[in-house]
Amino acid sequence: MNTRNTRIRRTGIALAASAAALSLSACGVVDGIGGGGSSASPKKGNDITVGLLLPEKENSRYEKFDYPIIKQQVAELTHKKGKVDYVNAEQDADKQSSQLQQMIADKVDVILLDAVDAKSIAKDVQKAKDAGIPVIAYDRLAQGPIDAYISFDNELVGQVQGRAILEALGSDAESRKIVMMNGSVTDPNAAQFKEGALSELKGKVNIAESYDTKDWKPENAKANMEQAISAIGLDKIAAVYSANDGMAGAVIDALKTAGVSKVPPVTGQDAELDAVQRVVAGDQYMSVYKSYPQEASAAAEMAVAKVQGRGIEFDALTRDKTDSPTNKDIPSQMVPVVALTKDNIADTVVDDGIYTVKQICTAKYKSACASITGLK
Ligand code: GAL
């Protein structure tokens, strides 16, 4: 994927846009007014079907948060008349292609697509467009004629991770060797995470080994980490940039199995429960918390607004503009992210209702939790 072609321009604050849209729709004054993107879909009532295609199950976010939140939000926005037709591709791009074609055959009203392979799915996006079904790229920027895109600020995710590594290494960062464990090459977000991280790290640390991890799979990250350990030497690895939590777990495993005396700083992303627990225990340096409720709710609002022809609401939800390698000026919303460390677990995942203190502070982590503000 050519990330140089992928630019995001901000023309508004995502959160403000979302709030404005909600209040407009609550007044009931916006039905049918306004432009609202390229494909003119018939205006429908509440009896709608949203097709939801998610990419994998390994990462817990998809089935634990994205799907249930979108389902609930669609129901709420349609007085319980609308439904979500959900499928998961389990990391198989061909399977996702068939799933999308099935959605077209089933004549769903709108599609939310989180692509396994952003490039190869473009031909199916075109088919949906030809059938008059709007496609909204969810979390990953699918290529082809999509109507809108919602994601987190993915370059910022990488920057936050990169900055954390520099902070952890302190003043003598330059002489230290680090390993980069990047995500899957078929996922455009992975390229943006990497680009963001490199913008912080380049020239400031010695990136001794760097890997793109097939399918984001922890087992592949583990094998790569074992290779890095033998190439660099266990004691010479000062930190590991890991693009997500699943891989961070595998990296830490490999380091421990190799006999490391103190785990070096390892980054992550997604605030998965076991990663939050590793942060509590001091095994993982940080994660990146992305508010799934915020992304998923806004995606549901966008989908319903699009189908119901609520142009002003749709425009208010998509004030940013993004270019993909195939399309320009895609109406977008970028949701902000925060670095998750010991200090803000209570203010982020706990406050947002993602996990309870009880879920995080199980018997194994009780004593570590006792010294962390908000988890005592
Ligand atoms: C990315 C997504 C992350 C994570 C990753 C796989 O595209 O933004 O949240 O799911 O894929 O772990």
CSV table of C-alpha atoms and ligand atoms in Angstrom, one decimal:
chain,number,residue,atom,x,y,z
A,1,MET,CA,0.0,0.0,0.0
A,2,ASN,CA,1.3,3.4,-0.9
A,3,THR,CA,1.0,5.4,2.2
A,4,ARG,CA,2.3,8.5,0.6
A,5,ASN,CA,-1.0,8.8,-1.2
A,6,THR,CA,-2.9,8.5,2.0
A,7,ARG,CA,-3.3,11.9,3.4
A,8,ILE,CA,-5.7,13.1,6.0
A,9,ARG,CA,-6.8,16.6,6.2
A,10,ARG,CA,-8.7,17.9,9.2
A,11,THR,CA,-11.4,20.4,8.7
A,12,GLY,CA,-13.1,20.0,12.0
A,13,ILE,CA,-12.8,18.3,15.3
A,14,ALA,CA,-14.3,14.8,15.1
A,15,LEU,CA,-15.8,14.9,18.6
A,16,ALA,CA,-17.5,18.2,18.0
A,17,ALA,CA,-18.8,17.0,14.7
A,18,SER,CA,-20.3,14.0,16.3
A,19,ALA,CA,-21.9,15.9,19.1
A,20,ALA,CA,-23.4,18.4,16.7
A,21,ALA,CA,-24.8,15.7,14.5
A,22,LEU,CA,-26.5,14.0,17.5
A,23,SER,CA,-28.1,17.2,18.6
A,24,LEU,CA,-29.3,18.0,15.1
A,25,SER,CA,-30.8,14.6,14.6
A,26,ALA,CA,-32.4,14.8,18.1
A,27,CYS,CA,-34.3,17.9,16.9
A,28,GLY,CA,-35.7,15.9,14.0
A,29,VAL,CA,-35.1,18.7,11.6
A,30,VAL,CA,-32.5,17.3,9.3
A,31,ASP,CA,-34.2,14.5,7.4
A,32,GLY,CA,-33.5,14.5,3.8
A,33,ILE,CA,-31.7,17.8,3.7
A,34,GLY,CA,-28.2,18.3,2.4
A,35,GLY,CA,-25.7,16.5,0.1
A,36,GLY,CA,-24.0,13.7,2.0
A,37,GLY,CA,-21.4,12.1,-0.2
A,38,SER,CA,-21.3,10.6,-3.6
A,39,SER,CA,-23.7,7.7,-4.0
A,40,ALA,CA,-27.3,8.7,-3.9
A,41,SER,CA,-29.0,6.0,-2.0
A,42,PRO,CA,-32.8,5.8,-1.7
A,43,LYS,CA,-34.1,7.3,1.5
A,44,LYS,CA,-35.3,4.7,3.8
A,45,GLY,CA,-37.1,4.6,7.1
A,46,ASN,CA,-36.1,2.6,10.2
A,47,ASP,CA,-36.5,-0.9,8.7
A,48,ILE,CA,-32.9,-1.1,7.4
A,49,THR,CA,-30.1,-3.7,7.3
A,50,VAL,CA,-26.5,-2.7,7.9
A,51,GLY,CA,-24.0,-5.2,6.6
A,52,LEU,CA,-20.9,-5.3,8.9
A,53,LEU,CA,-17.7,-7.0,7.7
A,54,LEU,CA,-15.0,-7.4,10.3
A,55,PRO,CA,-11.5,-8.8,9.6
A,56,GLU,CA,-10.5,-11.2,12.4
A,57,LYS,CA,-11.3,-12.7,15.7
A,58,GLU,CA,-7.8,-13.0,17.3
A,59,ASN,CA,-7.9,-9.5,18.5
A,60,SER,CA,-10.7,-9.3,21.1
A,61,ARG,CA,-11.9,-5.8,20.1
A,62,TYR,CA,-13.9,-6.9,17.1
A,63,GLU,CA,-16.3,-9.4,18.8
A,64,LYS,CA,-16.2,-7.8,22.2
A,65,PHE,CA,-16.7,-4.2,21.3
A,66,ASP,CA,-17.0,-3.2,17.6
A,67,TYR,CA,-19.8,-5.6,16.7
A,68,PRO,CA,-22.0,-5.4,19.8
A,69,ILE,CA,-21.7,-1.6,20.0
A,70,ILE,CA,-22.6,-1.1,16.3
A,71,LYS,CA,-25.5,-3.5,16.7
A,72,GLN,CA,-26.9,-1.7,19.8
A,73,GLN,CA,-26.4,1.7,18.3
A,74,VAL,CA,-28.2,0.8,15.0
A,75,ALA,CA,-31.1,-0.6,17.1
A,76,GLU,CA,-31.2,2.6,19.1
A,77,LEU,CA,-31.1,4.9,16.1
A,78,THR,CA,-33.9,3.0,14.3
A,79,HIS,CA,-36.3,2.4,17.2
A,80,LYS,CA,-35.2,-1.2,17.2
A,81,LYS,CA,-36.4,-1.8,13.6
A,82,GLY,CA,-33.0,-1.7,12.0
A,83,LYS,CA,-30.6,-4.7,12.1
A,84,VAL,CA,-27.0,-5.6,11.6
A,85,ASP,CA,-26.0,-8.5,9.4
A,86,TYR,CA,-22.5,-9.4,10.8
A,87,VAL,CA,-19.8,-11.6,9.3
A,88,ASN,CA,-16.1,-12.0,10.2
A,89,ALA,CA,-13.5,-13.0,7.7
A,90,GLU,CA,-11.1,-14.6,10.2
A,91,GLN,CA,-8.1,-13.0,8.4
A,92,ASP,CA,-8.9,-14.5,5.0
A,93,ALA,CA,-9.2,-11.9,2.2
A,94,ASP,CA,-10.9,-14.3,-0.2
A,95,LYS,CA,-13.5,-15.2,2.4
A,96,GLN,CA,-14.1,-11.5,2.9
A,97,SER,CA,-14.5,-11.0,-0.8
A,98,SER,CA,-17.3,-13.7,-0.9
A,99,GLN,CA,-18.9,-12.2,2.2
A,100,LEU,CA,-19.1,-8.8,0.6
A,101,GLN,CA,-20.6,-10.3,-2.6
A,102,GLN,CA,-23.1,-12.1,-0.5
A,103,MET,CA,-24.1,-8.9,1.2
A,104,ILE,CA,-24.7,-7.4,-2.3
A,105,ALA,CA,-26.8,-10.4,-3.3
A,106,ASP,CA,-28.8,-10.0,-0.1
A,107,LYS,CA,-29.4,-6.3,-0.9
A,108,VAL,CA,-28.3,-4.9,2.4
A,109,ASP,CA,-28.9,-1.1,2.6
A,110,VAL,CA,-25.4,0.0,3.5
A,111,ILE,CA,-22.1,-1.8,4.2
A,112,LEU,CA,-19.5,-1.1,7.0
A,113,LEU,CA,-16.3,-2.7,5.8
A,114,ASP,CA,-13.2,-3.4,7.9
A,115,ALA,CA,-10.9,-4.8,5.2
A,116,VAL,CA,-8.5,-7.7,5.6
A,117,ASP,CA,-6.7,-6.7,2.4
A,118,ALA,CA,-7.5,-3.0,1.6
A,119,LYS,CA,-6.3,-3.3,-2.0
A,120,SER,CA,-7.8,-6.6,-3.1
A,121,ILE,CA,-11.2,-5.8,-1.8
A,122,ALA,CA,-11.5,-2.7,-4.1
A,123,LYS,CA,-13.2,-4.8,-6.9
A,124,ASP,CA,-16.0,-5.8,-4.6
A,125,VAL,CA,-16.4,-2.2,-3.3
A,126,GLN,CA,-16.9,-1.3,-6.9
A,127,LYS,CA,-19.6,-4.0,-7.3
A,128,ALA,CA,-21.4,-2.6,-4.2
A,129,LYS,CA,-21.2,0.8,-5.7
A,130,ASP,CA,-22.6,-0.5,-9.0
A,131,ALA,CA,-25.5,-2.1,-7.1
A,132,GLY,CA,-26.2,1.2,-5.4
A,133,ILE,CA,-25.1,0.1,-1.9
A,134,PRO,CA,-23.0,2.7,-0.1
A,135,VAL,CA,-19.8,1.4,1.5
A,136,ILE,CA,-18.2,3.0,4.6
A,137,ALA,CA,-14.7,1.9,5.3
A,138,TYR,CA,-14.5,1.1,9.0
A,139,ASP,CA,-11.2,1.4,10.8
A,140,ARG,CA,-9.1,0.4,7.8
A,141,LEU,CA,-9.1,2.5,4.6
A,142,ALA,CA,-10.4,0.1,1.9
A,143,GLN,CA,-9.5,1.0,-1.6
A,144,GLY,CA,-12.1,1.6,-4.3
A,145,PRO,CA,-15.1,4.0,-4.4
A,146,ILE,CA,-16.0,4.1,-0.8
A,147,ASP,CA,-18.5,6.7,0.4
A,148,ALA,CA,-16.9,7.5,3.7
A,149,TYR,CA,-14.2,6.4,6.2
A,150,ILE,CA,-14.0,6.3,9.9
A,151,SER,CA,-11.0,5.4,11.9
A,152,PHE,CA,-8.6,6.5,14.6
A,153,ASP,CA,-5.8,8.8,13.9
A,154,ASN,CA,-3.5,6.0,13.0
A,155,GLU,CA,-0.4,8.0,12.4
A,156,LEU,CA,-0.8,9.4,15.8
A,157,VAL,CA,-1.0,5.9,17.2
A,158,GLY,CA,2.5,5.2,15.8
A,159,GLN,CA,3.8,8.6,17.0
A,160,VAL,CA,2.6,7.9,20.5
A,161,GLN,CA,4.2,4.5,20.5
A,162,GLY,CA,7.5,5.9,19.1
A,163,ARG,CA,7.6,8.7,21.6
A,164,ALA,CA,7.0,6.2,24.4
A,165,ILE,CA,10.1,4.3,23.3
A,166,LEU,CA,12.2,7.4,23.3
A,167,GLU,CA,10.9,8.4,26.8
A,168,ALA,CA,11.7,5.0,28.1
A,169,LEU,CA,15.3,5.0,26.8
A,170,GLY,CA,16.1,8.5,28.0
A,171,SER,CA,19.2,10.4,27.2
A,172,ASP,CA,21.4,7.7,25.7
A,173,ALA,CA,18.7,6.5,23.2
A,174,GLU,CA,21.0,6.9,20.2
A,175,SER,CA,23.4,4.1,21.1
A,176,ARG,CA,20.6,1.6,22.0
A,177,LYS,CA,19.3,-1.2,19.8
A,178,ILE,CA,15.7,-1.7,19.3
A,179,VAL,CA,13.5,-4.2,17.4
A,180,MET,CA,10.5,-3.1,15.3
A,181,MET,CA,7.5,-5.5,15.2
A,182,ASN,CA,5.1,-4.0,12.7
A,183,GLY,CA,1.7,-5.2,11.6
A,184,SER,CA,0.4,-6.9,8.4
A,185,VAL,CA,1.3,-5.4,5.0
A,186,THR,CA,-2.3,-5.9,3.8
A,187,ASP,CA,-3.6,-3.6,6.5
A,188,PRO,CA,-3.1,0.1,5.6
A,189,ASN,CA,-3.2,1.1,9.3
A,190,ALA,CA,-0.1,-1.0,9.8
A,191,ALA,CA,1.8,1.2,7.3
A,192,GLN,CA,0.5,4.3,9.1
A,193,PHE,CA,1.5,3.0,12.6
A,194,LYS,CA,4.9,2.3,11.2
A,195,GLU,CA,5.3,5.7,9.5
A,196,GLY,CA,4.2,7.5,12.6
A,197,ALA,CA,6.6,5.5,14.8
A,198,LEU,CA,9.5,6.1,12.4
A,199,SER,CA,8.8,9.8,12.3
A,200,GLU,CA,9.7,9.8,16.0
A,201,LEU,CA,12.4,7.1,16.0
A,202,LYS,CA,14.5,7.7,12.9
A,203,GLY,CA,17.9,9.0,13.6
A,204,LYS,CA,17.3,8.8,17.4
A,205,VAL,CA,17.7,5.0,18.0
A,206,ASN,CA,19.4,2.1,16.2
A,207,ILE,CA,16.6,0.0,14.7
A,208,ALA,CA,18.6,-3.2,14.6
A,209,GLU,CA,15.8,-5.5,13.2
A,210,SER,CA,12.4,-4.7,11.7
A,211,TYR,CA,9.7,-7.1,10.7
A,212,ASP,CA,6.3,-6.9,9.0
A,213,THR,CA,4.2,-9.5,10.7
A,214,LYS,CA,2.1,-11.7,8.5
A,215,ASP,CA,-1.6,-11.5,9.4
A,216,TRP,CA,-0.8,-9.7,12.7
A,217,LYS,CA,-0.4,-13.1,14.2
A,218,PRO,CA,1.3,-13.4,17.6
A,219,GLU,CA,2.9,-16.7,16.7
A,220,ASN,CA,4.6,-15.0,13.7
A,221,ALA,CA,5.8,-12.2,15.9
A,222,LYS,CA,7.2,-14.7,18.4
A,223,ALA,CA,9.2,-16.4,15.6
A,224,ASN,CA,10.5,-13.1,14.4
A,225,MET,CA,11.5,-12.1,17.9
A,226,GLU,CA,13.4,-15.3,18.4
A,227,GLN,CA,15.3,-14.5,15.3
A,228,ALA,CA,16.0,-10.9,16.5
A,229,ILE,CA,17.3,-12.2,19.8
A,230,SER,CA,19.8,-14.5,18.1
A,231,ALA,CA,20.8,-11.8,15.6
A,232,ILE,CA,21.2,-9.0,18.2
A,233,GLY,CA,21.9,-10.7,21.4
A,234,LEU,CA,19.4,-10.7,24.3
A,235,ASP,CA,21.3,-8.2,26.5
A,236,LYS,CA,21.7,-5.7,23.7
A,237,ILE,CA,17.9,-5.2,23.0
A,238,ALA,CA,17.0,-2.0,24.7
A,239,ALA,CA,13.4,-1.8,23.7
A,240,VAL,CA,10.8,-3.4,21.3
A,241,TYR,CA,8.4,-1.4,19.3
A,242,SER,CA,5.4,-3.7,18.9
A,243,ALA,CA,2.5,-2.3,16.9
A,244,ASN,CA,-0.2,-4.1,18.9
A,245,ASP,CA,-0.9,-5.9,22.1
A,246,GLY,CA,-1.3,-9.4,20.7
A,247,MET,CA,2.3,-9.2,19.3
A,248,ALA,CA,3.6,-7.5,22.5
A,249,GLY,CA,2.5,-10.5,24.4
A,250,ALA,CA,4.4,-12.8,22.1
A,251,VAL,CA,7.5,-10.6,22.1
A,252,ILE,CA,7.5,-10.6,25.9
A,253,ASP,CA,7.1,-14.4,25.9
A,254,ALA,CA,10.0,-14.8,23.6
A,255,LEU,CA,12.2,-12.5,25.8
A,256,LYS,CA,11.3,-14.4,28.9
A,257,THR,CA,11.8,-17.8,27.3
A,258,ALA,CA,15.2,-16.6,26.2
A,259,GLY,CA,15.9,-15.8,29.9
A,260,VAL,CA,15.8,-12.0,30.0
A,261,SER,CA,16.5,-10.8,33.6
A,262,LYS,CA,14.4,-7.6,33.2
A,263,VAL,CA,11.9,-7.2,30.3
A,264,PRO,CA,12.9,-4.1,28.3
A,265,PRO,CA,10.2,-1.5,27.4
A,266,VAL,CA,7.7,-3.1,24.9
A,267,THR,CA,4.9,-1.0,23.3
A,268,GLY,CA,1.5,-2.2,22.2
A,269,GLN,CA,-1.9,-1.0,21.0
A,270,ASP,CA,-5.6,-1.8,21.6
A,271,ALA,CA,-5.7,-1.9,25.4
A,272,GLU,CA,-6.5,-5.6,25.4
A,273,LEU,CA,-7.3,-6.9,28.9
A,274,ASP,CA,-4.2,-9.1,29.2
A,275,ALA,CA,-2.1,-6.2,28.0
A,276,VAL,CA,-3.6,-3.8,30.6
A,277,GLN,CA,-2.7,-6.5,33.2
A,278,ARG,CA,0.9,-6.7,31.8
A,279,VAL,CA,1.1,-2.9,32.1
A,280,VAL,CA,-0.1,-3.2,35.7
A,281,ALA,CA,2.6,-5.9,36.4
A,282,GLY,CA,5.3,-3.8,34.7
A,283,ASP,CA,5.9,-6.4,31.9
A,284,GLN,CA,4.6,-4.2,29.1
A,285,TYR,CA,5.6,-0.5,29.0
A,286,MET,CA,2.4,0.9,27.4
A,287,SER,CA,-0.5,0.4,25.1
A,288,VAL,CA,-2.6,2.7,23.0
A,289,TYR,CA,-6.2,3.1,24.1
A,290,LYS,CA,-8.6,3.7,21.3
A,291,SER,CA,-12.1,4.4,22.3
A,292,TYR,CA,-14.1,1.6,20.5
A,293,PRO,CA,-17.4,3.0,21.8
A,294,GLN,CA,-16.6,6.3,20.1
A,295,GLU,CA,-15.6,4.8,16.8
A,296,ALA,CA,-18.3,2.2,16.6
A,297,SER,CA,-21.1,4.5,17.6
A,298,ALA,CA,-20.1,7.1,15.1
A,299,ALA,CA,-19.8,4.4,12.4
A,300,ALA,CA,-23.4,3.3,13.1
A,301,GLU,CA,-24.6,6.9,13.0
A,302,MET,CA,-22.9,7.4,9.7
A,303,ALA,CA,-24.4,4.2,8.2
A,304,VAL,CA,-27.9,5.1,9.4
A,305,ALA,CA,-27.7,8.7,8.3
A,306,LYS,CA,-26.4,7.6,4.9
A,307,VAL,CA,-29.3,5.2,4.3
A,308,GLN,CA,-31.9,7.5,5.6
A,309,GLY,CA,-30.7,10.4,3.4
A,310,ARG,CA,-29.8,12.7,6.3
A,311,GLY,CA,-27.2,14.6,4.5
A,312,ILE,CA,-26.4,17.3,7.0
A,313,GLU,CA,-26.0,14.8,9.8
A,314,PHE,CA,-23.8,12.6,7.6
A,315,ASP,CA,-21.7,15.7,6.6
A,316,ALA,CA,-21.3,16.7,10.2
A,317,LEU,CA,-20.0,13.2,11.1
A,318,THR,CA,-17.5,13.2,8.2
A,319,ARG,CA,-15.8,16.6,8.3
A,320,ASP,CA,-12.2,15.4,7.6
A,321,LYS,CA,-11.1,14.5,4.1
A,322,THR,CA,-8.8,11.5,3.3
A,323,ASP,CA,-7.2,10.3,0.1
A,324,SER,CA,-6.7,6.6,-0.5
A,325,PRO,CA,-4.4,5.3,-3.3
A,326,THR,CA,-7.5,5.1,-5.5
A,327,ASN,CA,-9.9,7.8,-4.4
A,328,LYS,CA,-9.6,11.5,-3.3
A,329,ASP,CA,-11.4,13.6,-0.7
A,330,ILE,CA,-13.2,10.8,1.0
A,331,PRO,CA,-15.5,12.2,3.8
A,332,SER,CA,-13.9,11.0,7.0
A,333,GLN,CA,-13.9,11.1,10.8
A,334,MET,CA,-10.7,10.5,12.8
A,335,VAL,CA,-11.2,9.6,16.4
A,336,PRO,CA,-8.4,10.6,18.8
A,337,VAL,CA,-6.3,8.1,20.8
A,338,VAL,CA,-4.4,8.2,24.1
A,339,ALA,CA,-1.3,6.4,25.4
A,340,LEU,CA,-2.2,4.0,28.1
A,341,THR,CA,0.3,3.6,31.0
A,342,LYS,CA,0.0,2.6,34.6
A,343,ASP,CA,-1.0,6.2,35.5
A,344,ASN,CA,-4.2,6.5,33.4
A,345,ILE,CA,-5.7,3.0,33.4
A,346,ALA,CA,-8.4,4.2,35.8
A,347,ASP,CA,-9.1,7.3,33.7
A,348,THR,CA,-9.4,5.5,30.4
A,349,VAL,CA,-10.5,1.9,30.1
A,350,VAL,CA,-12.1,1.8,33.5
A,351,ASP,CA,-13.9,5.1,33.2
A,352,ASP,CA,-15.2,4.2,29.7
A,353,GLY,CA,-16.6,1.0,31.0
A,354,ILE,CA,-14.3,-1.2,28.9
A,355,TYR,CA,-13.1,-3.2,31.9
A,356,THR,CA,-13.9,-3.1,35.6
A,357,VAL,CA,-11.2,-2.9,38.3
A,358,LYS,CA,-12.2,-6.4,39.3
A,359,GLN,CA,-11.5,-7.7,35.8
A,360,ILE,CA,-8.1,-6.1,35.7
A,361,CYS,CA,-7.0,-6.7,39.3
A,362,THR,CA,-7.5,-10.5,39.6
A,363,ALA,CA,-5.6,-12.3,42.4
A,364,LYS,CA,-2.4,-12.4,40.3
A,365,TYR,CA,-2.3,-8.6,39.9
A,366,LYS,CA,-3.8,-7.6,43.3
A,367,SER,CA,-0.6,-6.4,44.9
A,368,ALA,CA,0.6,-4.6,41.7
A,369,CYS,CA,-2.8,-2.9,41.5
A,370,ALA,CA,-2.5,-1.7,45.1
A,371,SER,CA,0.1,0.7,44.1
A,372,ILE,CA,-1.7,2.2,41.2
A,373,THR,CA,-4.0,5.2,41.5
A,374,GLY,CA,-7.6,4.4,40.9
A,375,LEU,CA,-7.1,0.6,41.0
A,376,LYS,CA,-6.6,0.2,44.7
B,1,GAL,C1,-5.6,-2.6,13.0
B,1,GAL,C2,-6.6,-2.0,14.0
B,1,GAL,C3,-6.1,-2.3,15.4
B,1,GAL,C4,-5.9,-3.8,15.5
B,1,GAL,C5,-5.0,-4.3,14.4
B,1,GAL,C6,-4.8,-5.8,14.5
B,1,GAL,O1,-6.0,-2.3,11.8
B,1,GAL,O2,-6.6,-0.6,13.9
B,1,GAL,O3,-7.0,-1.9,16.3
B,1,GAL,O4,-7.1,-4.5,15.4
B,1,GAL,O5,-5.5,-4.0,13.2
B,1,GAL,O6,-4.5,-6.1,15.8
